[in-house]
Short mmCIF file of C-alpha atoms in Angstrom, two decimals:
data_model
loop_
_atom_site.label_atom_id
_atom_site.label_comp_id
_atom_site.label_asym_id
_atom_site.label_seq_id
_atom_site.Cartn_x
_atom_site.Cartn_y
_atom_site.Cartn_z
CA UNK A 25 20.96 -2.75 -4.87
CA UNK A 26 20.03 -0.54 -1.99
CA UNK A 27 22.19 -1.70 0.90
CA UNK A 28 19.17 -2.39 3.14
CA UNK A 29 17.07 -4.38 0.70
CA UNK A 30 17.74 -8.01 -0.28
CA UNK A 31 16.49 -8.76 -3.82
CA UNK A 32 13.84 -11.25 -2.70
CA UNK A 33 12.63 -8.91 0.04
CA UNK A 34 12.35 -6.18 -2.62
CA UNK A 35 10.41 -8.58 -4.85
CA UNK A 36 8.11 -9.56 -1.98
CA UNK A 37 7.40 -5.89 -1.26
CA UNK A 38 6.78 -5.27 -4.97
CA UNK A 39 4.21 -8.09 -5.01
CA UNK A 40 2.48 -6.91 -1.83
CA UNK A 41 2.32 -3.30 -3.04
CA UNK A 42 0.94 -4.44 -6.42
CA UNK A 43 -1.78 -6.50 -4.74
CA UNK A 44 -2.67 -3.58 -2.46
CA UNK A 45 -2.79 -1.26 -5.48
CA UNK A 46 -5.11 -3.68 -7.22
CA UNK A 47 -7.42 -3.71 -4.19
CA UNK A 48 -7.62 0.08 -4.41
CA UNK A 49 -8.22 -0.22 -8.16
CA UNK A 50 -11.33 -2.25 -7.30
CA UNK A 51 -12.38 0.45 -4.81
CA UNK A 52 -11.68 3.33 -7.22
CA UNK A 53 -14.99 2.75 -9.06
CA UNK A 54 -13.42 3.36 -12.49
CA UNK A 55 -11.32 6.25 -11.10
CA UNK A 56 -14.35 8.17 -9.81
CA UNK A 57 -13.36 7.83 -6.14
CA UNK A 58 -10.43 10.17 -5.50
CA UNK A 59 -8.84 8.60 -2.39
CA UNK A 60 -8.80 4.97 -3.62
CA UNK A 61 -7.54 6.16 -7.02
CA UNK A 62 -4.71 8.14 -5.41
CA UNK A 63 -3.77 5.24 -3.14
CA UNK A 64 -3.79 2.91 -6.14
CA UNK A 65 -1.26 5.15 -7.91
CA UNK A 66 0.95 5.32 -4.80
CA UNK A 67 0.94 1.54 -4.25
CA UNK A 68 1.54 0.76 -7.94
CA UNK A 69 4.42 3.26 -7.92
CA UNK A 70 5.92 1.62 -4.84
CA UNK A 71 5.49 -1.78 -6.49
CA UNK A 72 7.43 -0.76 -9.57
CA UNK A 73 10.13 0.89 -7.45
CA UNK A 74 10.75 -2.30 -5.47
CA UNK A 75 10.53 -4.40 -8.64
CA UNK A 76 13.36 -2.31 -10.12
CA UNK A 77 15.44 -2.98 -6.99
CA UNK A 78 14.79 -6.71 -7.32
CA UNK A 79 15.80 -6.62 -11.00
CA UNK A 80 19.31 -5.56 -10.05
CA UNK A 81 19.95 -9.12 -8.85
CA UNK A 82 17.12 -11.34 -10.13
CA UNK A 83 16.78 -12.08 -13.87
CA UNK A 84 13.85 -10.27 -15.50
CA UNK A 85 12.04 -13.44 -16.56
CA UNK A 86 12.17 -14.93 -13.08
CA UNK A 87 11.29 -11.73 -11.24
CA UNK A 88 8.41 -10.90 -13.56
CA UNK A 89 7.03 -14.45 -13.45
CA UNK A 90 7.05 -14.36 -9.66
CA UNK A 91 5.67 -10.79 -9.48
CA UNK A 92 2.84 -11.50 -11.89
CA UNK A 93 2.14 -15.09 -10.85
CA UNK A 94 2.10 -14.56 -7.10
CA UNK A 95 0.24 -11.29 -7.62
CA UNK A 96 -2.50 -13.19 -9.47
CA UNK A 97 -2.73 -15.77 -6.70
CA UNK A 98 -2.89 -13.13 -3.96
CA UNK A 99 -5.42 -11.00 -5.86
CA UNK A 100 -7.62 -14.08 -6.33
CA UNK A 101 -7.38 -14.75 -2.59
CA UNK A 102 -8.06 -11.07 -1.83
CA UNK A 103 -11.05 -11.14 -4.16
CA UNK A 104 -12.45 -14.12 -2.29
CA UNK A 105 -11.76 -12.89 1.26
CA UNK A 106 -12.42 -9.16 0.92
CA UNK A 107 -14.75 -8.79 -2.05
CA UNK A 108 -16.67 -12.07 -1.83
CA UNK A 109 -15.66 -13.16 -5.34
CA UNK A 110 -15.52 -16.88 -6.03
CA UNK A 111 -13.48 -19.04 -8.38
CA UNK A 112 -14.93 -22.11 -10.04
CA UNK A 113 -13.02 -25.38 -10.22
CA UNK A 114 -11.21 -24.35 -13.41
CA UNK A 115 -10.17 -21.08 -11.76
CA UNK A 116 -8.81 -22.88 -8.72
CA UNK A 117 -6.94 -25.29 -10.99
CA UNK A 118 -5.48 -22.36 -12.94
CA UNK A 119 -4.28 -20.66 -9.77
CA UNK A 120 -2.77 -23.98 -8.67
CA UNK A 121 -0.89 -24.20 -11.97
CA UNK A 122 0.47 -20.67 -11.46
CA UNK A 123 1.75 -21.61 -8.01
CA UNK A 124 3.28 -24.79 -9.45
CA UNK A 125 5.01 -22.76 -12.16
CA UNK A 126 6.52 -20.34 -9.66
CA UNK A 127 7.73 -23.24 -7.49
CA UNK A 128 9.28 -24.98 -10.52
CA UNK A 129 11.04 -21.77 -11.58
CA UNK A 130 12.54 -21.29 -8.15
CA UNK A 131 13.43 -24.86 -7.27
CA UNK A 132 14.24 -26.69 -10.50
CA UNK A 133 15.35 -24.02 -12.95
CA UNK A 134 19.00 -23.03 -13.24
CA UNK A 135 17.85 -19.61 -14.47
CA UNK A 136 16.86 -18.33 -11.02
CA UNK A 137 19.63 -16.40 -9.29
CA UNK A 138 19.92 -17.38 -5.63
#
């Protein structure tokens, strides 16, 4: 582990960079817009870098569940706030289940390394 980065800080950065990369993916217009496409690549690269730092101390299953699950929740929120996309009741329930799953993994599971 890099001496300046705590595993959960690294994972948080990985999630935030992934969400930012996904926002630029939306803006890339199927890779036809050069700047958003380039920024998407940079942010996804940073996301994977920080995910690898997190994996030095957090089990893969836990880290990936948090990275993917919280990424989905934040992208859904970003889609609503920035892009005006809406979720129906089933979508909101699904996002709620994802959040519940991440909370259960981190509070009740003995698998999570703290």
